Short mmCIF file of C-alpha atoms in Angstrom, two decimals:
data_model
loop_
_atom_site.label_atom_id
_atom_site.label_comp_id
_atom_site.label_asym_id
_atom_site.label_seq_id
_atom_site.Cartn_x
_atom_site.Cartn_y
_atom_site.Cartn_z
CA MET A 1 147.19 -39.16 118.97
CA PRO A 2 149.13 -35.86 118.60
CA PRO A 3 147.30 -33.02 116.91
CA VAL A 4 147.76 -32.77 113.15
CA THR A 5 150.33 -30.11 112.28
CA THR A 6 148.41 -27.18 110.86
CA LEU A 7 149.37 -23.85 109.18
CA PRO A 8 150.02 -20.87 111.40
CA LYS A 9 146.91 -19.08 112.58
CA PRO A 10 147.49 -15.79 110.47
CA LEU A 11 147.89 -17.82 107.33
CA GLN A 12 144.77 -19.91 108.17
CA ARG A 13 142.70 -16.69 108.75
CA LEU A 14 143.95 -15.26 105.54
CA ILE A 15 142.95 -18.53 103.61
CA GLN A 16 139.47 -18.30 105.26
CA ALA A 17 138.99 -14.76 104.33
CA LEU A 18 140.00 -15.27 100.74
CA GLU A 19 137.69 -18.25 100.57
CA ARG A 20 134.69 -16.01 101.35
CA LEU A 21 135.25 -14.23 97.91
CA PRO A 22 133.24 -15.60 95.03
CA GLY A 23 134.86 -18.00 92.73
CA ILE A 24 137.75 -18.62 95.07
CA GLY A 25 137.92 -22.17 96.50
CA PRO A 26 140.21 -23.55 99.08
CA LYS A 27 142.95 -24.40 96.57
CA THR A 28 143.01 -20.96 95.08
CA ALA A 29 142.75 -19.24 98.51
CA SER A 30 145.81 -21.11 99.75
CA ARG A 31 147.80 -20.46 96.65
CA LEU A 32 147.00 -16.78 96.98
CA ALA A 33 147.76 -16.78 100.70
CA PHE A 34 151.19 -18.37 100.04
CA TYR A 35 151.88 -15.88 97.34
CA LEU A 36 151.05 -12.97 99.65
CA LEU A 37 153.31 -14.55 102.33
CA ARG A 38 156.29 -14.47 100.03
CA ALA A 39 155.49 -11.46 97.87
CA PRO A 40 157.12 -8.06 98.55
CA GLU A 41 155.38 -6.42 101.49
CA GLU A 42 153.83 -3.65 99.38
CA VAL A 43 151.60 -6.18 97.55
CA SER A 44 149.77 -6.93 100.77
CA ARG A 45 149.91 -3.33 101.95
CA GLU A 46 148.39 -1.95 98.82
CA LEU A 47 145.53 -4.44 98.93
CA GLN A 48 144.97 -3.45 102.66
CA GLN A 49 144.89 0.21 101.88
CA ALA A 50 142.50 -0.25 98.93
CA LEU A 51 140.19 -2.30 101.08
CA ALA A 52 140.33 0.35 103.78
CA GLU A 53 139.41 3.04 101.41
CA LEU A 54 136.36 1.14 99.92
CA PRO A 55 133.78 2.45 102.28
CA SER A 56 134.62 5.99 100.93
CA VAL A 57 132.93 5.13 97.61
CA THR A 58 129.54 6.77 97.41
CA TYR A 59 126.64 6.70 94.88
CA CYS A 60 125.06 9.48 92.86
CA GLN A 61 121.80 10.47 94.58
CA ARG A 62 120.13 10.79 91.23
CA CYS A 63 121.35 8.00 88.98
CA PHE A 64 123.06 5.62 91.47
CA TYR A 65 126.33 5.60 89.46
CA PHE A 66 129.45 6.34 91.56
CA ALA A 67 129.78 9.91 92.96
CA GLU A 68 133.23 11.51 93.64
CA PRO A 69 133.99 11.77 97.30
CA GLY A 70 132.02 14.55 99.03
CA GLN A 71 129.64 15.00 95.98
CA THR A 72 125.98 14.07 95.87
CA LEU A 73 125.81 13.74 92.09
CA CYS A 74 128.06 11.87 89.61
CA PRO A 75 130.13 13.81 87.01
CA ILE A 76 127.66 12.67 84.28
CA CYS A 77 124.61 14.07 86.20
CA GLN A 78 126.48 17.26 86.90
CA ASP A 79 127.47 17.75 83.32
CA PRO A 80 125.34 20.51 81.62
CA GLN A 81 126.52 19.40 78.19
CA ARG A 82 124.78 16.03 78.57
CA ASP A 83 121.12 15.53 77.30
CA HIS A 84 119.20 15.28 80.54
CA THR A 85 115.92 14.19 78.71
CA THR A 86 117.29 10.75 77.75
CA VAL A 87 118.01 8.16 80.40
CA CYS A 88 119.82 4.98 79.71
CA VAL A 89 118.77 2.20 82.36
CA VAL A 90 121.53 -0.26 83.15
CA GLU A 91 122.04 -3.13 85.61
CA ASP A 92 125.51 -2.25 87.04
CA PRO A 93 127.95 0.67 87.17
CA LEU A 94 130.32 -1.20 84.95
CA ASP A 95 127.76 -1.01 82.21
CA VAL A 96 127.87 2.75 82.43
CA VAL A 97 131.75 2.59 81.86
CA ALA A 98 131.08 0.26 78.91
CA ILE A 99 128.62 2.56 77.21
CA GLU A 100 130.69 5.75 77.88
CA ARG A 101 133.65 3.99 76.19
CA THR A 102 131.64 3.89 72.85
CA GLY A 103 131.67 7.82 72.98
CA LEU A 104 128.22 7.61 71.20
CA TYR A 105 125.90 8.34 74.03
CA GLN A 106 125.12 11.92 75.16
CA GLY A 107 122.30 11.23 77.60
CA VAL A 108 122.32 10.36 81.29
CA TYR A 109 122.04 7.05 83.09
CA HIS A 110 120.07 5.19 85.79
CA VAL A 111 121.75 2.18 87.46
CA LEU A 112 119.27 -0.33 88.79
CA HIS A 113 121.96 -2.21 90.85
CA GLY A 114 120.64 -5.63 89.72
CA VAL A 115 117.92 -7.34 87.74
CA LEU A 116 114.57 -8.91 88.65
CA SER A 117 115.23 -12.46 89.69
CA PRO A 118 112.45 -14.51 91.26
CA ILE A 119 114.84 -17.35 91.95
CA GLU A 120 117.25 -15.15 94.00
CA GLY A 121 114.32 -13.27 95.63
CA ILE A 122 115.02 -10.00 93.91
CA GLY A 123 111.83 -8.20 93.23
CA PRO A 124 111.07 -4.54 91.92
CA ASP A 125 111.51 -3.03 95.31
CA ASP A 126 115.06 -4.32 95.58
CA LEU A 127 116.06 -2.34 92.54
CA ARG A 128 116.17 1.40 91.96
CA ILE A 129 112.96 1.33 89.97
CA ARG A 130 110.83 3.72 92.18
CA GLU A 131 113.65 6.23 91.93
CA LEU A 132 113.58 5.90 88.21
CA GLU A 133 109.80 6.56 88.00
CA ALA A 134 110.11 9.60 90.13
CA ARG A 135 112.84 11.01 87.77
CA ILE A 136 110.70 10.97 84.70
CA PRO A 137 108.17 13.79 85.57
CA ARG A 138 110.71 15.64 87.83
CA GLU A 139 113.40 15.91 85.24
CA GLY A 140 111.13 16.00 82.12
CA ILE A 141 112.64 12.86 80.64
CA GLN A 142 111.49 12.06 76.98
CA GLU A 143 113.19 8.70 76.30
CA VAL A 144 114.14 5.72 78.45
CA ILE A 145 116.67 3.36 76.81
CA LEU A 146 116.40 -0.07 78.49
CA ALA A 147 120.01 -1.32 78.41
CA THR A 148 119.74 -4.27 80.71
CA ASN A 149 121.74 -7.35 79.60
CA PRO A 150 120.39 -9.39 76.54
CA SER A 151 119.77 -12.37 79.02
CA LEU A 152 116.67 -14.06 80.35
CA GLU A 153 116.62 -11.91 83.41
CA GLY A 154 117.70 -8.69 81.65
CA ASP A 155 115.02 -9.17 79.06
CA ALA A 156 112.34 -9.81 81.78
CA THR A 157 113.49 -6.76 83.72
CA ALA A 158 113.23 -4.63 80.48
CA ALA A 159 109.73 -6.00 79.71
CA TYR A 160 108.52 -5.24 83.26
CA LEU A 161 110.10 -1.70 83.23
CA ALA A 162 108.46 -0.97 79.83
CA GLN A 163 105.08 -1.87 81.20
CA ARG A 164 105.53 0.23 84.22
CA LEU A 165 107.03 3.39 82.47
CA LYS A 166 104.88 3.64 79.40
CA PRO A 167 101.82 4.99 81.30
CA LEU A 168 104.02 7.94 82.26
CA GLY A 169 103.97 9.07 78.59
CA VAL A 170 107.72 8.47 77.96
CA LYS A 171 109.23 6.87 74.91
CA VAL A 172 110.71 3.51 75.89
CA THR A 173 113.39 1.81 73.78
CA ARG A 174 115.51 -1.23 74.10
CA LEU A 175 119.13 -1.75 72.86
CA ALA A 176 119.20 -3.60 69.55
CA GLN A 177 119.92 -7.35 69.70
CA GLY A 178 121.44 -9.29 66.85
CA LEU A 179 124.74 -10.67 65.52
CA PRO A 180 127.75 -9.23 67.46
CA THR A 181 130.16 -7.24 65.20
CA GLY A 182 133.09 -9.42 64.18
CA GLY A 183 131.22 -12.56 65.06
CA ASP A 184 130.66 -15.46 62.72
CA LEU A 185 127.21 -16.34 61.62
CA GLU A 186 128.00 -20.04 61.52
CA TYR A 187 128.90 -19.96 65.19
CA ALA A 188 126.14 -17.78 66.45
CA ASP A 189 123.83 -19.46 68.78
CA GLN A 190 120.10 -20.08 67.83
CA ALA A 191 118.63 -17.31 70.03
CA THR A 192 121.05 -14.70 68.64
CA LEU A 193 120.37 -15.77 65.11
CA ALA A 194 116.59 -15.67 65.65
CA ARG A 195 116.79 -12.19 67.10
CA ALA A 196 118.91 -11.08 64.19
CA LEU A 197 116.40 -12.44 61.68
CA LEU A 198 113.35 -10.96 63.46
CA GLY A 199 115.05 -7.59 63.88
CA ARG A 200 116.39 -7.36 60.21
CA GLN A 201 116.67 -3.81 58.95
CA PRO A 202 115.90 -2.55 55.55
CA VAL A 203 119.10 -1.76 53.51
CA GLU A 204 118.89 1.76 52.09
CA MET B 1 137.04 15.55 74.08
CA PRO B 2 135.83 15.07 77.62
CA PRO B 3 137.72 12.55 79.79
CA VAL B 4 136.20 8.94 79.62
CA THR B 5 134.18 8.29 82.72
CA THR B 6 136.11 5.98 85.04
CA LEU B 7 135.48 4.12 88.21
CA PRO B 8 136.10 5.85 91.55
CA LYS B 9 139.71 5.86 92.70
CA PRO B 10 139.31 3.49 95.68
CA LEU B 11 137.70 0.90 93.36
CA GLN B 12 140.34 1.38 90.71
CA ARG B 13 143.12 0.95 93.29
CA LEU B 14 141.45 -2.16 94.63
CA ILE B 15 141.15 -3.66 91.17
CA GLN B 16 144.85 -2.93 90.52
CA ALA B 17 145.89 -4.37 93.85
CA LEU B 18 143.91 -7.55 93.12
CA GLU B 19 145.40 -7.84 89.57
CA ARG B 20 148.82 -8.19 91.00
CA LEU B 21 147.90 -11.55 92.60
CA PRO B 22 148.73 -14.69 90.52
CA GLY B 23 146.02 -16.08 88.36
CA ILE B 24 143.80 -13.04 88.73
CA GLY B 25 143.23 -11.05 85.53
CA PRO B 26 141.42 -7.70 85.00
CA LYS B 27 138.00 -9.38 84.80
CA THR B 28 138.29 -11.44 87.90
CA ALA B 29 139.81 -8.48 89.68
CA SER B 30 136.91 -6.21 88.93
CA ARG B 31 134.32 -8.93 89.75
CA LEU B 32 135.96 -9.36 93.17
CA ALA B 33 136.23 -5.59 93.77
CA PHE B 34 132.60 -5.10 93.01
CA TYR B 35 131.62 -7.99 95.28
CA LEU B 36 133.79 -6.46 98.05
CA LEU B 37 132.01 -3.15 97.47
CA ARG B 38 128.60 -4.68 98.11
CA ALA B 39 129.51 -7.41 100.63
CA PRO B 40 128.91 -7.03 104.29
CA GLU B 41 131.74 -4.87 105.72
CA GLU B 42 133.17 -7.70 107.77
CA VAL B 43 134.19 -9.53 104.58
CA SER B 44 136.64 -6.70 103.77
CA ARG B 45 137.58 -6.24 107.39
CA GLU B 46 138.59 -9.79 108.01
CA LEU B 47 140.68 -9.84 104.85
CA GLN B 48 142.46 -6.61 105.90
CA GLN B 49 143.11 -8.01 109.35
CA ALA B 50 144.46 -11.26 108.03
CA LEU B 51 146.66 -9.39 105.63
CA ALA B 52 148.00 -7.19 108.52
CA GLU B 53 148.92 -10.17 110.68
CA LEU B 54 150.77 -11.94 107.88
CA PRO B 55 154.25 -10.51 108.78
CA SER B 56 153.86 -12.18 112.16
CA VAL B 57 154.43 -15.58 110.48
CA THR B 58 157.89 -16.75 111.11
CA TYR B 59 159.88 -19.80 110.01
CA CYS B 60 161.72 -22.48 111.99
CA GLN B 61 165.39 -21.75 112.15
CA ARG B 62 166.21 -25.45 111.64
CA CYS B 63 163.77 -26.92 109.04
CA PHE B 64 162.20 -23.75 107.69
CA TYR B 65 158.66 -24.84 108.19
CA PHE B 66 156.60 -22.40 110.13
CA ALA B 67 157.28 -21.68 113.77
CA GLU B 68 154.72 -20.53 116.22
CA PRO B 69 154.93 -16.75 117.16
CA GLY B 70 157.90 -16.11 119.41
CA GLN B 71 159.48 -19.57 118.82
CA THR B 72 162.71 -20.23 116.94
CA LEU B 73 161.84 -23.86 116.23
CA CYS B 74 158.64 -25.41 114.80
CA PRO B 75 156.56 -27.85 116.80
CA ILE B 76 157.94 -30.84 114.76
CA CYS B 77 161.66 -29.89 115.45
CA GLN B 78 160.78 -29.35 119.13
CA ASP B 79 159.09 -32.67 119.52
CA PRO B 80 161.44 -35.15 121.30
CA GLN B 81 159.06 -38.11 120.26
CA ARG B 82 160.13 -37.64 116.52
CA ASP B 83 162.95 -39.39 114.92
CA HIS B 84 165.56 -36.59 114.45
CA THR B 85 167.88 -38.77 112.49
CA THR B 86 165.49 -38.91 109.49
CA VAL B 87 164.93 -35.89 107.39
CA CYS B 88 162.28 -35.46 104.75
CA VAL B 89 163.11 -32.68 102.17
CA VAL B 90 160.17 -30.97 100.60
CA GLU B 91 159.60 -28.04 98.33
CA ASP B 92 157.00 -26.12 100.29
CA PRO B 93 155.49 -25.91 103.70
CA LEU B 94 152.17 -27.25 102.42
CA ASP B 95 154.07 -30.53 101.57
CA VAL B 96 154.73 -30.89 105.26
CA VAL B 97 151.07 -30.48 106.06
CA ALA B 98 150.29 -33.17 103.40
CA ILE B 99 152.81 -35.75 104.75
CA GLU B 100 151.81 -35.19 108.23
CA ARG B 101 148.24 -35.97 107.26
CA THR B 102 149.28 -39.48 106.36
CA GLY B 103 150.23 -40.04 110.00
CA LEU B 104 152.97 -42.39 108.75
CA TYR B 105 156.01 -40.28 109.00
CA GLN B 106 157.92 -39.99 112.39
CA GLY B 107 161.01 -38.11 111.31
CA VAL B 108 161.63 -34.42 110.79
CA TYR B 109 161.61 -32.08 107.80
CA HIS B 110 163.55 -29.61 105.70
CA VAL B 111 161.66 -27.19 103.59
CA LEU B 112 163.68 -25.95 100.45
CA HIS B 113 161.23 -23.19 99.73
CA GLY B 114 161.36 -23.84 95.96
CA VAL B 115 162.96 -26.05 93.38
CA LEU B 116 165.90 -25.57 91.12
CA SER B 117 164.70 -23.84 87.88
CA PRO B 118 167.28 -22.50 85.50
CA ILE B 119 164.42 -20.80 83.52
CA GLU B 120 163.32 -18.79 86.42
CA GLY B 121 166.86 -18.19 87.53
CA ILE B 122 166.63 -20.26 90.69
CA GLY B 123 169.81 -21.85 91.54
CA PRO B 124 171.08 -23.97 94.69
CA ASP B 125 171.96 -20.75 96.53
CA ASP B 126 168.25 -19.61 96.34
CA LEU B 127 167.13 -22.70 98.18
CA ARG B 128 167.84 -23.87 101.70
CA ILE B 129 170.40 -26.42 100.51
CA ARG B 130 173.45 -25.12 102.33
CA GLU B 131 171.46 -25.24 105.63
CA LEU B 132 170.38 -28.90 104.84
CA GLU B 133 174.02 -29.87 104.35
CA ALA B 134 174.96 -28.26 107.56
CA ARG B 135 172.35 -30.19 109.52
CA ILE B 136 173.58 -33.68 108.45
CA PRO B 137 176.75 -33.80 110.65
CA ARG B 138 175.46 -31.44 113.27
CA GLU B 139 172.27 -33.49 113.99
CA GLY B 140 173.75 -36.84 113.19
CA ILE B 141 171.21 -37.43 110.36
CA GLN B 142 171.16 -40.97 108.94
CA GLU B 143 168.60 -40.82 106.05
CA VAL B 144 167.52 -37.99 103.81
CA ILE B 145 164.26 -38.71 102.06
CA LEU B 146 163.94 -36.56 98.90
CA ALA B 147 160.26 -35.63 98.68
CA THR B 148 160.33 -32.88 95.99
CA ASN B 149 157.49 -33.08 93.49
CA PRO B 150 157.50 -35.94 90.91
CA SER B 151 157.92 -33.14 88.23
CA LEU B 152 160.75 -32.31 85.81
CA GLU B 153 162.01 -29.73 88.24
CA GLY B 154 161.39 -31.70 91.31
CA ASP B 155 163.24 -34.72 89.94
CA ALA B 156 166.14 -32.50 88.85
CA THR B 157 166.40 -30.98 92.28
CA ALA B 158 166.31 -34.44 93.87
CA ALA B 159 169.03 -35.63 91.59
CA TYR B 160 171.16 -32.59 92.35
CA LEU B 161 170.61 -33.05 96.10
CA ALA B 162 171.41 -36.84 95.92
CA GLN B 163 174.83 -35.97 94.34
CA ARG B 164 175.57 -33.26 96.79
CA LEU B 165 174.55 -35.19 99.88
CA LYS B 166 175.93 -38.68 99.26
CA PRO B 167 179.54 -37.68 99.98
CA LEU B 168 178.44 -36.75 103.45
CA GLY B 169 177.95 -40.51 104.15
CA VAL B 170 174.07 -40.26 104.57
CA LYS B 171 171.48 -42.67 103.10
CA VAL B 172 169.52 -40.78 100.34
CA THR B 173 166.10 -42.04 99.30
CA ARG B 174 163.38 -40.67 97.05
CA LEU B 175 159.59 -41.13 97.44
CA ALA B 176 158.24 -43.95 95.27
CA GLN B 177 156.64 -43.04 91.97
CA GLY B 178 154.07 -45.11 90.17
CA LEU B 179 150.28 -45.50 89.68
CA PRO B 180 148.35 -43.29 92.10
CA THR B 181 146.04 -45.23 94.53
CA GLY B 182 142.47 -45.27 93.22
CA GLY B 183 143.75 -44.31 89.74
CA ASP B 184 142.91 -46.08 86.44
CA LEU B 185 145.58 -47.81 84.54
CA GLU B 186 143.86 -47.00 81.29
CA TYR B 187 143.99 -43.33 81.95
CA ALA B 188 147.46 -43.17 83.45
CA ASP B 189 149.86 -40.96 81.39
CA GLN B 190 152.85 -42.62 79.73
CA ALA B 191 155.44 -41.23 82.04
CA THR B 192 153.57 -42.53 85.17
CA LEU B 193 153.03 -45.91 83.54
CA ALA B 194 156.67 -46.18 82.60
CA ARG B 195 157.73 -45.32 86.17
CA ALA B 196 155.36 -47.91 87.57
CA LEU B 197 156.75 -50.62 85.26
CA LEU B 198 160.35 -49.76 85.94
CA GLY B 199 159.70 -49.62 89.62
CA ARG B 200 157.74 -52.78 89.90
CA GLN B 201 157.96 -54.64 93.12
CA PRO B 202 158.05 -58.44 93.79
CA VAL B 203 154.88 -59.80 95.29
CA GLU B 204 155.57 -61.79 98.35
#
């Protein structure tokens, strides 16, 4: 029997490389590969250049958000205008971008780079928790705002952090949970509605 | 007002480059970029290498399927065992792979590289139709099997090709349309069921 006709090697390799990305299955990978094959050369070139530059991304040595190339601290940690006694603890760098976008936060950050997840084998030592503890006396931090996601794992991580940080004599707070603005009470899930009820605020 | 904190330039560029791919929106692009940032270096390196090799992919000068590097004809056109008087016309190279996988076809192919689509501004001159016409007398082709997709555009392209090729004195056939094997009559769409009825075959 003659060998089954296959795609050219470079195309096969590209499909395989794309399949390794999360959420990209064989069908999507071959659709993307065929697109790249036919697209203007610059589409592929820009992607290659961006991938090649990726290792130049470095993290802030203090808060583990991104630092500019050649810098040890991120722009936020370097900013003397910020309140360096308040630290907002988040899971991921994108959370910093989201909070900065509100324009309401004047403190600094600490990026954990993940959440506690026994199922995935992620324990306290896999996150930047030790570094957070060390910052509290060293930087004279007064308040730690726990801004991990309002998910099972985010809540568990926040509870763990609260226990571990309180003995250090620092105020520990958690972002408010309740109905999302613009949401519809009728369509709110049970857990959200329960949180909104339990956390109800006096109207002044 | 201070500038809003943004992601590092290389990460921004990667997100932009990924967003140019079809079906990848801003959310997916940033998810993929963050994955690539944290993934083992080889994931990104393999992708870069595969992208860099892509321009080495060339097409068969006769049927416009893929040719091996340095060859002008594809393995199928070069194979003396194949029936070179029967040509199967398909939209895309992947269709060749699909038909080859059946193991039932002994003829050769012609890849149009698209379908007629007035909405997208794709006319006959944008497809490999002229090259198909030229092959018929030159290669002594007896039968042209129209195997464009059983879609609105695929059907229209097949109808157009049939009109254009018949004056050349060649037999023109179209792949059978009907119920898919393993399908369920109850769940077949109207158009498929109508085709299956109209195309019913005598039971011998």
